[in-house]
Coordinates of C-alpha atoms and ligand atoms in Angstrom, one line a residue:
Chain A
X58 CA 11.5 25.2 48.1
X59 CA 13.5 22.9 45.4
X60 CA 14.2 19.3 46.9
X61 CA 18.1 19.3 47.8
X62 CA 18.5 15.3 46.8
X63 CA 17.8 16.0 43.6
X64 CA 19.7 18.1 40.5
X65 CA 17.7 21.0 39.5
X66 CA 14.6 19.8 37.6
X67 CA 15.7 16.3 38.5
X68 CA 17.4 15.4 35.3
X69 CA 21.5 15.4 35.5
X70 CA 22.8 18.5 33.7
X71 CA 24.3 15.8 30.9
X72 CA 21.3 14.4 29.6
X73 CA 19.5 17.9 29.9
X74 CA 22.5 18.8 27.4
X75 CA 22.0 15.9 25.3
X76 CA 18.2 16.7 25.2
X77 CA 18.7 20.0 24.5
X78 CA 20.7 19.1 21.3
X79 CA 18.1 17.0 20.4
X80 CA 15.9 19.9 20.5
X81 CA 18.1 22.2 18.6
X82 CA 18.0 19.6 15.5
X83 CA 14.3 19.2 15.8
X84 CA 13.5 22.8 15.7
X85 CA 16.3 23.1 12.6
X86 CA 14.4 20.5 10.8
X87 CA 10.6 21.1 11.4
X88 CA 8.6 17.9 11.7
X89 CA 11.6 15.6 11.4
X90 CA 12.0 13.3 14.2
X91 CA 14.9 13.1 16.1
X92 CA 16.2 10.2 18.4
X93 CA 17.4 10.7 21.8
X94 CA 18.6 8.7 24.7
X95 CA 15.5 9.0 26.9
X96 CA 16.0 8.1 30.4
X97 CA 14.0 6.2 33.1
X98 CA 11.4 8.7 34.8
X99 CA 10.3 8.3 37.9
X100 CA 6.9 8.3 36.3
X101 CA 5.4 5.3 34.0
X102 CA 5.6 6.0 30.2
X103 CA 1.8 6.7 29.8
X104 CA 2.1 9.5 32.2
X105 CA 4.2 11.3 29.4
X106 CA 7.9 10.9 30.1
X107 CA 9.0 12.0 26.9
X108 CA 7.4 15.4 27.7
X109 CA 8.6 15.5 31.1
X110 CA 11.9 14.8 30.1
X111 CA 11.8 17.9 27.6
X112 CA 10.3 20.2 30.4
X113 CA 12.9 19.2 32.5
X114 CA 15.5 20.0 30.1
X115 CA 13.9 23.3 28.7
X116 CA 13.2 24.7 32.5
X117 CA 14.6 27.6 34.0
X118 CA 14.3 29.4 37.8
X119 CA 12.1 31.8 36.1
X120 CA 9.7 30.1 34.1
X121 CA 6.2 29.5 34.7
X122 CA 4.8 26.1 34.1
X123 CA 1.6 24.9 33.3
X124 CA 0.4 21.4 32.9
X125 CA -3.1 20.2 31.1
X126 CA -4.3 16.8 30.9
X127 CA -7.9 16.7 28.1
X128 CA -7.0 20.4 28.9
X129 CA -8.1 20.3 32.4
X130 CA -5.4 21.4 35.2
X131 CA -6.8 19.7 38.1
X132 CA -6.7 15.9 37.1
X133 CA -4.2 13.7 38.6
X134 CA -1.7 13.1 36.0
X135 CA -1.6 17.3 35.4
X136 CA -1.5 17.6 39.4
X137 CA 1.3 15.3 40.0
X138 CA 3.6 16.4 37.3
X139 CA 3.0 20.2 38.0
X140 CA 4.1 18.8 41.6
X141 CA 6.8 17.2 40.4
X142 CA 8.6 20.1 38.9
X143 CA 7.5 22.5 41.7
X144 CA 9.6 20.3 44.1
X145 CA 12.3 19.1 42.0
X146 CA 12.8 23.2 40.2
X147 CA 11.0 25.3 43.0
X148 CA 9.7 27.2 39.8
X149 CA 6.4 29.1 39.9
X150 CA 3.1 26.7 38.5
X151 CA 0.2 28.2 37.3
X152 CA -3.5 27.0 36.2
X153 CA -3.4 30.2 33.7
X154 CA -2.3 30.2 29.9
X155 CA -1.7 33.8 30.2
X156 CA 0.5 33.8 32.9
X157 CA 2.6 30.6 31.8
X158 CA 5.8 30.4 29.7
X159 CA 6.4 26.6 29.4
X160 CA 2.9 24.8 29.0
X161 CA 3.2 20.5 29.0
X162 CA 0.3 19.2 28.0
X163 CA -1.3 15.7 26.8
X164 CA -4.5 16.1 24.4
X165 CA -5.2 20.0 24.0
X166 CA -3.8 23.3 22.7
X167 CA -5.0 25.8 24.8
X168 CA -7.9 28.3 23.3
X169 CA -6.5 31.4 24.6
X170 CA -3.9 32.4 21.6
X171 CA -0.7 31.6 22.5
X172 CA 2.1 34.2 22.6
X173 CA 5.5 35.0 21.6
X174 CA 8.1 33.0 24.2
X175 CA 5.8 30.3 25.5
X176 CA 6.7 26.8 24.7
X177 CA 4.2 24.2 24.3
X178 CA 5.4 20.5 25.4
X179 CA 3.9 17.8 24.2
X180 CA 3.1 14.1 25.8
X181 CA 3.5 12.1 22.5
X182 CA 2.4 8.3 22.9
X183 CA 3.1 7.8 19.1
X184 CA 5.4 9.9 17.3
X185 CA 5.1 8.2 13.6
X186 CA 2.2 9.2 11.4
X187 CA 2.7 6.3 9.2
X188 CA 3.0 3.9 11.7
X189 CA -0.3 2.1 11.2
X190 CA -0.1 2.2 7.6
X191 CA 3.5 1.0 7.5
X192 CA 4.8 -1.2 10.3
X193 CA 8.5 -1.4 9.2
X194 CA 10.3 1.7 11.4
X195 CA 12.9 1.3 8.1
X196 CA 10.4 1.8 5.9
X197 CA 8.8 4.9 7.4
X198 CA 12.4 6.5 7.6
X199 CA 12.8 6.0 3.8
X200 CA 9.3 7.2 3.2
X201 CA 10.0 10.6 5.1
X202 CA 13.6 11.0 3.7
X203 CA 11.8 10.4 0.2
X204 CA 9.2 13.0 1.2
X205 CA 6.5 9.9 -0.1
X206 CA 3.5 10.3 1.9
X207 CA 0.7 9.0 -0.6
X208 CA 0.1 6.3 2.2
X209 CA -1.0 8.7 4.2
X210 CA -3.4 9.9 2.0
X211 CA -4.4 6.7 0.7
X212 CA -5.4 6.3 4.6
X213 CA -7.6 9.5 4.2
X214 CA -9.0 8.4 0.9
X215 CA -10.5 5.4 3.1
X216 CA -11.5 6.8 5.9
X217 CA -13.5 9.3 3.7
X218 CA -14.9 6.5 1.9
X219 CA -15.6 4.5 5.1
X220 CA -17.1 7.1 7.4
X221 CA -17.8 9.9 4.7
X222 CA -15.6 12.6 6.4
X223 CA -12.2 13.1 6.8
X224 CA -11.7 14.6 10.1
X225 CA -9.9 11.9 12.0
X226 CA -11.2 13.2 15.6
X227 CA -7.4 12.8 16.9
X228 CA -3.7 12.8 15.6
X229 CA -5.1 14.0 12.1
X230 CA -1.5 14.4 10.6
X231 CA 0.0 17.7 9.6
X232 CA 2.6 18.5 7.0
X233 CA 5.1 20.6 8.4
X234 CA 6.6 23.2 6.5
X235 CA 5.7 21.8 3.4
X236 CA 8.2 18.9 3.8
X237 CA 7.3 16.7 6.6
X238 CA 4.5 14.5 7.7
X239 CA 4.1 15.0 11.4
X240 CA 1.6 13.4 13.9
X241 CA 0.4 16.3 16.4
X242 CA -0.8 13.0 18.6
X243 CA -2.9 13.3 20.6
X244 CA -4.4 16.3 20.0
X245 CA -7.9 16.6 18.6
X246 CA -8.1 17.8 14.9
X247 CA -9.7 21.0 16.4
X248 CA -6.2 21.9 17.7
X249 CA -4.6 21.4 14.8
X250 CA -5.2 25.0 13.2
X251 CA -3.5 26.4 16.2
X252 CA -0.1 25.1 15.3
X253 CA -0.2 26.8 12.0
X254 CA 2.3 30.2 11.9
X255 CA 1.5 30.0 16.2
X256 CA 4.1 32.4 17.7
X257 CA 4.7 29.9 20.1
X258 CA 7.3 27.1 19.9
X259 CA 5.8 23.6 19.9
X260 CA 7.8 20.8 21.2
X261 CA 7.1 17.1 21.2
X262 CA 8.5 14.1 23.1
X263 CA 8.2 10.5 23.2
X264 CA 9.4 8.8 25.9
X265 CA 8.9 5.2 25.3
X266 CA 9.8 5.6 21.4
X267 CA 12.7 7.7 22.4
X268 CA 11.5 10.2 19.9
X269 CA 11.8 14.4 19.8
X270 CA 10.2 16.6 17.2
X271 CA 9.5 20.4 16.9
X272 CA 7.8 23.0 15.2
X273 CA 8.8 26.3 15.3
X274 CA 7.2 30.0 15.9
X275 CA 5.6 31.0 12.5
X276 CA 6.0 28.0 11.0
X277 CA 3.4 26.3 8.2
X278 CA 1.2 23.5 9.7
X279 CA -1.4 22.6 7.4
X280 CA -3.5 19.0 7.9
X281 CA -3.6 16.5 5.2
X282 CA -7.0 16.7 3.1
X283 CA -8.3 16.4 -0.1
X284 CA -9.2 19.4 -2.6
X285 CA -13.2 18.7 -2.2
X286 CA -12.8 17.2 1.2
X287 CA -10.8 19.9 2.9
X288 CA -9.9 19.4 6.5
X289 CA -12.7 20.9 8.5
X290 CA -12.2 21.3 12.5
X291 CA -14.5 19.8 14.3
X292 CA -16.7 20.4 17.8
X293 CA -19.6 19.2 19.5
X294 CA -22.5 21.8 18.3
X295 CA -23.4 23.0 21.5
X296 CA -22.8 26.2 24.1
X297 CA -20.9 25.1 26.8
X298 CA -23.0 24.8 30.0
X299 CA -20.8 26.3 32.2
X300 CA -19.7 29.9 30.1
X301 CA -21.7 29.8 27.0
X302 CA -19.0 29.7 24.6
X303 CA -20.0 28.7 21.1
X304 CA -16.4 28.2 19.6
X305 CA -13.9 26.2 22.7
X306 CA -13.7 22.8 22.3
X307 CA -16.3 20.7 24.5
X308 CA -16.3 17.6 26.5
X309 CA -19.5 15.6 26.9
X310 CA -20.3 15.2 31.0
X311 CA -22.5 12.2 31.6
X312 CA -24.7 14.0 34.6
X313 CA -26.9 11.1 35.6
X314 CA -27.5 7.6 34.8
X315 CA -31.0 8.2 32.7
X316 CA -28.9 9.7 30.4
X317 CA -28.3 12.9 31.3
X318 CA -25.3 14.6 29.7
X319 CA -24.2 18.4 29.3
X320 CA -21.2 19.7 27.1
X321 CA -18.0 21.9 28.7
X322 CA -15.2 23.4 28.1
X323 CA -12.1 20.8 27.8
X324 CA -10.0 24.2 29.0
X325 CA -11.1 24.5 32.2
X326 CA -8.6 27.9 32.6
X327 CA -10.8 29.5 29.3
X328 CA -14.3 28.3 30.6
X329 CA -12.9 30.0 34.2
X330 CA -11.9 33.5 32.2
X331 CA -15.4 33.2 30.2
X332 CA -17.0 32.9 33.4
X333 CA -15.3 35.6 35.3
X334 CA -15.6 38.0 32.2
X335 CA -19.2 37.2 32.5
X336 CA -19.8 38.0 35.8
X337 CA -17.9 41.3 35.3
X338 CA -20.1 42.3 32.7
X339 CA -23.1 41.4 34.8
Chain B
X260 CA 13.4 4.6 -32.5
X261 CA 15.5 3.1 -29.6
X262 CA 14.2 0.4 -27.4
X263 CA 12.2 1.5 -24.6
X264 CA 14.4 -1.1 -21.8
X265 CA 17.5 -2.4 -22.6
X266 CA 19.4 -5.0 -20.4
X267 CA 23.2 -5.5 -20.7
X268 CA 24.9 -8.3 -20.1
X269 CA 23.2 -8.8 -17.0
X270 CA 24.2 -11.1 -14.2
X271 CA 23.3 -12.0 -10.7
X272 CA 24.3 -14.9 -8.8
X273 CA 22.9 -16.4 -5.5
X274 CA 25.3 -18.3 -3.0
X275 CA 25.3 -21.7 -5.2
X276 CA 23.0 -20.9 -8.7
X277 CA 23.6 -18.2 -11.5
X278 CA 20.3 -16.8 -11.7
X279 CA 21.3 -14.7 -14.3
X280 CA 24.4 -15.2 -16.5
X281 CA 25.4 -12.5 -18.7
X282 CA 22.0 -11.9 -20.1
X283 CA 21.2 -8.9 -22.8
X284 CA 17.6 -8.4 -23.9
X285 CA 15.8 -5.3 -25.8
X286 CA 12.4 -4.7 -25.3
X287 CA 10.9 -1.9 -27.7
X288 CA 8.0 0.6 -27.7
X289 CA 4.5 -1.1 -28.0
X290 CA 6.5 -5.0 -27.9
X291 CA 5.1 -7.7 -25.9
X292 CA 8.0 -10.0 -25.0
X293 CA 7.3 -13.6 -23.0
X294 CA 10.0 -15.0 -21.0
X295 CA 9.6 -19.0 -20.9
X296 CA 11.6 -21.7 -19.5
X297 CA 11.2 -24.2 -16.9
X298 CA 10.5 -23.2 -13.0
X299 CA 14.3 -22.1 -11.6
X300 CA 15.6 -20.8 -14.5
X301 CA 16.0 -17.0 -14.1
X302 CA 12.6 -15.7 -15.5
X303 CA 11.7 -13.7 -12.2
X304 CA 15.3 -12.8 -11.5
X305 CA 15.2 -11.4 -15.0
X306 CA 12.3 -9.8 -14.7
X307 CA 13.2 -7.9 -11.2
X308 CA 16.2 -7.1 -12.4
X309 CA 15.0 -5.4 -15.5
X310 CA 12.2 -3.7 -13.6
X311 CA 14.6 -2.0 -11.1
X312 CA 13.5 -4.1 -7.9
X313 CA 16.5 -5.9 -7.7
X314 CA 20.4 -5.1 -8.7
X315 CA 22.1 -7.1 -10.7
X316 CA 26.1 -8.0 -9.9
X317 CA 27.2 -7.1 -13.8
X318 CA 25.6 -5.3 -16.3
X319 CA 23.2 -2.1 -16.7
X320 CA 19.8 -1.7 -17.4
X321 CA 19.2 1.5 -19.9
X322 CA 15.1 2.8 -19.8
X323 CA 14.4 5.2 -22.5
X324 CA 11.8 7.7 -21.4
X325 CA 9.3 9.4 -23.4
X326 CA 11.4 12.4 -23.7
X327 CA 13.8 9.8 -25.3
X328 CA 16.5 10.4 -22.8
X329 CA 18.3 7.1 -21.5
X330 CA 17.8 6.7 -17.6
X331 CA 20.5 3.7 -15.9
X332 CA 18.0 2.3 -13.6
X333 CA 20.1 1.2 -11.4
X334 CA 22.0 3.9 -11.0
X335 CA 19.1 6.3 -10.2
X336 CA 18.6 8.1 -7.0
X337 CA 16.4 6.0 -5.1
X338 CA 13.7 8.8 -5.6
X339 CA 13.9 9.0 -8.8
X340 CA 13.6 5.4 -9.8
X341 CA 10.7 5.0 -7.5
X342 CA 9.0 7.8 -9.3
X343 CA 9.7 5.8 -12.7
X344 CA 8.2 3.1 -11.2
X345 CA 5.2 4.4 -10.3
X346 CA 4.7 7.3 -13.2
X347 CA 6.0 5.1 -16.2
X348 CA 6.0 1.7 -15.4
X349 CA 3.5 -0.9 -13.7
X350 CA 4.0 -4.6 -12.5
X351 CA 1.5 -6.8 -11.9
X352 CA 2.6 -9.9 -9.6
X353 CA 1.8 -13.5 -9.5
X354 CA 0.3 -13.3 -5.9
X355 CA -2.1 -10.5 -5.6
X356 CA -1.0 -10.3 -2.1
X357 CA 2.6 -8.8 -3.2
X358 CA 0.9 -6.4 -5.5
X359 CA -2.1 -5.4 -3.7
X360 CA -2.3 -3.9 -0.2
X361 CA -5.2 -6.1 1.1
X362 CA -5.7 -3.5 4.1
X363 CA -6.9 -1.0 1.4
X364 CA -10.3 -1.1 -0.5
X365 CA -10.6 -1.8 -4.2
X366 CA -10.7 1.9 -5.2
X367 CA -7.9 2.9 -2.3
X368 CA -5.5 0.4 -4.3
X369 CA -6.7 1.9 -7.8
X370 CA -6.4 5.0 -6.4
X371 CA -2.8 4.9 -4.7
X372 CA -0.6 5.5 -7.9
X373 CA -2.8 8.7 -8.5
X374 CA -2.4 9.7 -4.9
X375 CA 1.6 9.3 -5.4
X376 CA 1.6 11.5 -8.9
X377 CA -0.2 14.3 -6.6
X378 CA -3.6 13.7 -7.2
X379 CA -5.7 15.4 -4.0
X380 CA -9.5 15.9 -5.5
X381 CA -11.5 12.5 -3.5
X382 CA -14.4 12.6 -6.2
X383 CA -11.5 12.4 -9.2
X384 CA -9.7 9.7 -7.9
X385 CA -13.2 7.9 -7.2
X386 CA -14.4 8.9 -10.9
X387 CA -10.8 7.0 -12.0
X388 CA -11.0 3.9 -9.9
X389 CA -14.2 3.8 -11.1
X390 CA -13.9 3.7 -14.7
X391 CA -10.7 1.1 -14.1
X392 CA -12.4 -1.0 -12.4
X393 CA -15.2 -1.3 -15.2
X394 CA -12.1 -1.6 -17.7
X395 CA -10.7 -4.8 -16.1
X396 CA -14.7 -6.1 -16.0
X397 CA -15.3 -5.7 -12.3
X398 CA -18.4 -4.5 -10.7
X399 CA -17.5 -0.6 -9.6
X400 CA -20.2 -0.8 -7.2
X401 CA -17.9 -2.9 -5.1
X402 CA -14.7 -0.3 -5.1
X403 CA -15.2 -0.1 -1.3
X404 CA -14.5 -3.6 -0.3
X405 CA -11.5 -5.2 0.2
X406 CA -9.4 -7.2 -1.7
X407 CA -9.6 -10.7 0.0
X408 CA -13.7 -9.7 -0.7
X409 CA -12.8 -11.0 -4.7
X410 CA -11.9 -14.2 -6.2
X411 CA -8.5 -14.7 -7.4
X412 CA -9.0 -13.8 -11.1
X413 CA -10.6 -10.5 -9.5
X414 CA -7.6 -9.8 -7.6
X415 CA -5.3 -9.9 -10.3
X416 CA -7.5 -7.7 -12.7
X417 CA -7.1 -5.2 -9.6
X418 CA -3.7 -5.3 -9.7
X419 CA -3.5 -4.4 -13.2
X420 CA -6.2 -1.7 -13.1
X421 CA -4.3 -0.1 -10.0
X422 CA -1.1 -0.2 -12.8
X423 CA -2.8 1.1 -15.4
X424 CA -4.7 3.8 -14.0
X425 CA -1.7 6.2 -14.4
X426 CA -1.3 4.9 -18.0
X427 CA 2.3 3.9 -18.2
X428 CA 4.6 3.2 -21.1
X429 CA 5.5 -0.3 -20.0
X430 CA 4.2 -3.4 -17.5
X431 CA 6.5 -6.1 -16.2
X432 CA 3.9 -9.1 -15.3
X433 CA 5.4 -11.9 -13.6
X434 CA 2.8 -15.1 -14.3
X435 CA -0.2 -13.0 -14.3
X436 CA -2.3 -16.4 -14.9
X437 CA -0.4 -18.2 -12.8
X438 CA -2.3 -20.2 -10.0
X439 CA -5.6 -19.4 -11.6
X440 CA -8.2 -22.0 -12.9
X441 CA -8.0 -22.4 -16.6
X442 CA -11.1 -20.6 -17.8
X443 CA -10.4 -17.6 -15.5
X444 CA -6.5 -17.7 -16.6
X445 CA -8.1 -17.8 -20.8
X446 CA -10.6 -14.8 -19.8
X447 CA -8.2 -12.6 -17.9
X448 CA -5.5 -13.3 -21.1
X449 CA -8.2 -12.0 -23.2
X450 CA -8.3 -9.0 -21.1
X451 CA -5.1 -8.2 -20.9
X452 CA -4.6 -8.5 -24.7
X453 CA -7.3 -6.1 -25.5
X454 CA -5.7 -3.6 -22.3
X455 CA -2.3 -4.0 -24.4
X456 CA -3.6 -3.6 -28.0
X457 CA -5.9 -0.9 -26.7
X458 CA -3.2 1.0 -24.8
X459 CA -0.4 0.6 -27.1
X460 CA 1.7 -0.6 -24.1
X461 CA 5.2 -2.3 -24.0
X462 CA 5.2 -5.8 -22.0
X463 CA 7.8 -8.0 -20.6
X464 CA 5.6 -10.9 -19.3
X465 CA 7.1 -14.2 -17.7
X466 CA 5.1 -17.5 -18.1
X467 CA 5.5 -21.0 -18.3
X468 CA 2.0 -21.5 -20.3
X469 CA 3.1 -21.8 -23.8
X470 CA -0.4 -21.1 -25.0
X471 CA -0.1 -18.1 -22.9
X472 CA 2.9 -16.9 -24.9
X473 CA 1.5 -17.5 -28.1
X474 CA -1.6 -15.2 -27.5
X475 CA -0.1 -12.5 -26.2
X476 CA 3.6 -11.9 -27.0
X477 CA 5.2 -10.9 -30.3
X478 CA 8.4 -11.9 -29.7
X479 CA 9.7 -15.2 -26.9
X480 CA 12.7 -15.3 -25.1
X481 CA 13.8 -18.5 -23.8
X482 CA 15.6 -19.2 -20.4
X483 CA 17.5 -22.0 -18.9
X484 CA 20.1 -22.2 -16.3
X485 CA 20.1 -17.9 -16.1
X486 CA 21.0 -17.8 -19.8
X487 CA 19.0 -16.6 -23.0
X488 CA 19.1 -20.1 -24.9
X489 CA 17.0 -18.9 -27.6
X490 CA 14.7 -15.9 -28.8
X491 CA 12.6 -14.6 -31.7
X492 CA 9.5 -14.1 -33.0
X493 CA 6.6 -15.8 -31.3
X494 CA 5.2 -17.8 -34.2
X495 CA 8.7 -18.8 -35.0
X496 CA 9.9 -19.8 -32.2
X497 CA 6.6 -21.9 -31.0
X498 CA 6.4 -23.7 -35.0
X499 CA 10.0 -23.9 -35.9
X500 CA 12.0 -24.1 -32.2
X501 CA 15.9 -24.3 -33.0
X502 CA 17.3 -24.7 -29.4
X503 CA 16.5 -28.8 -28.4
X504 CA 15.6 -26.9 -24.9
X505 CA 13.0 -25.1 -26.4
X506 CA 11.6 -27.7 -28.7
X507 CA 11.7 -29.8 -25.3
X508 CA 9.7 -27.0 -23.7
X509 CA 7.0 -26.5 -26.8
X510 CA 6.3 -30.0 -27.0
X511 CA 5.1 -29.7 -23.1
X512 CA 7.4 -32.3 -22.1
X513 CA 9.3 -29.8 -19.5
X514 CA 7.3 -29.3 -16.5
X515 CA 7.5 -25.8 -15.4
Ligands
ADP285 N1 16.5 -14.3 -3.1 C1 17.3 -15.7 -3.4 N2 17.9 -16.2 -3.2 C2 18.8 -17.3 -3.4 N3 18.3 -18.1 -4.4 C3 17.4 -17.3 -5.2 C4 16.8 -15.8 -4.9 N4 15.8 -16.0 -5.8 C5 16.4 -16.8 -6.8 N5 17.0 -17.9 -6.3 C6 17.6 -18.9 -7.2 O1 17.4 -18.4 -8.3 C7 17.2 -19.1 -9.4 C8 16.6 -18.7 -10.2 O2 15.3 -18.2 -9.9 P1 13.9 -17.5 -10.1 O3 14.2 -16.7 -11.3 O4 12.8 -17.6 -9.4 O5 13.3 -18.5 -11.2 P2 12.0 -18.5 -12.3 O6 11.3 -17.7 -12.1 O7 12.1 -19.0 -13.9 O8 11.4 -19.9 -11.5 C9 16.9 -20.6 -8.9 O9 17.4 -21.5 -8.9 C10 16.2 -20.0 -7.5 O10 16.2 -20.9 -6.3
MG286 MG1 9.5 -17.6 -11.3
ZN287 ZN1 -17.0 26.9 29.0

């Protein structure tokens, strides 16, 4: 049951309307960061207050919410956010990607292909893709306005020159709709291709930086690269120890203090589905 | 033929100083012009206004592009001006810090303009960067090192390579050899002279070093208190200065 001490989904209606206006602008200008008047939330910033405010603003009584953190539904962060919305909105919650209408996430996009009508809400720590290259915010705004992204290309050049490889493990910058450079922070490069032409709506909320941005369904999202060093999504070259998947993104788990380790799916729902399918086939 | 760059009646006043006081100046394609004058005479301000880096309070700057069209530099939209600066022009600063990205390798510094111009082939960018390092007499094997690993003279060479990699038509230089040892200065000046001749560049450079002006410039412009007091062919101005201020300057009585 909804806690009667709060407005539905915690935020007051005026704040939700303000955030929805920012969301509509963000959807109208794919990849462009829209400032919004972020509210204090009953959680510290590192816990995804930007994502929580976005979720609170779009949540309706009929929605089914899934929350993942590092691909898992059962971490403290995911559990508390799920519980929070169950309490303040009384909505259905789920761990199944297929059943969710809204998926709030911190590090991953689910392995199961998303469908029309689903909404991903990303908790973003740093929305500005040029942040490390150009610390002056006014200048980054100017570079976005001019569509001048040579700095990001220089950064990529430096990465390849130094590491021989252009795939930053996380937050690899993308060009959205051939116009705006966007940080898909903080997902692994492995998930970048899932943003491209996705049937789902992707919303990004940065609480501390007070920015919202979006990728509407069926929008071109291209990872920055060089013609002779094309972007390659990378995963650990192993099979999942639990379900045997050779295509999913894997987490490395240390199993003992003698250097023992194994690789399992980071997406726990996907892994469970695979295991079930395997059992059914046996 | 029309000038490649024209400053017309430029004026710029800081609170108490007239840094530019009704200055007009033309630069012709392939011409090398030195702006000389004592410290504080307005040389750098003139260069920055002509290069589109600072806006004048009066007057205008016209650039005649390769197609012969005249562009009013300060009336251009910012995007157009940036494109112009990166495609057709280069600027070599006295302080390498202002002209280089200190956090980016030598190769990345040279490659930046290629990437800004749409270069997306890593191998080609490196090849071009290595070629340009060699052309400015740096060791291409050091292209992945940061600028701070190089000496002051080498950093200036790197700035020059970074400017020239996109084959600009016009290069501005503000005291490019300032602050360097005399022998390093001489070698750098030789390099600039041969590159300029080879590439047929138009160059506008500021110096307080009369010897540098004599070595590089076809024409010399003498500034004092924000005004041009004398200009003419380099040999004429240096061998037969007309204005008393130029006479003092040539006699090296005025310290820069
Ligand atoms: N940004 C500025 N603000 C105030 N005064 C300036 C500024 N830039 C230059 N000046 C003044 O304008 C005059 C010309 O300076 P500058 O063009 O740097 O001379 P030069 O390069 O010949 O030494 C000097 O008196 C200088 O102090
Ligand atoms: Mg100066
Ligand atoms: Zn698995």
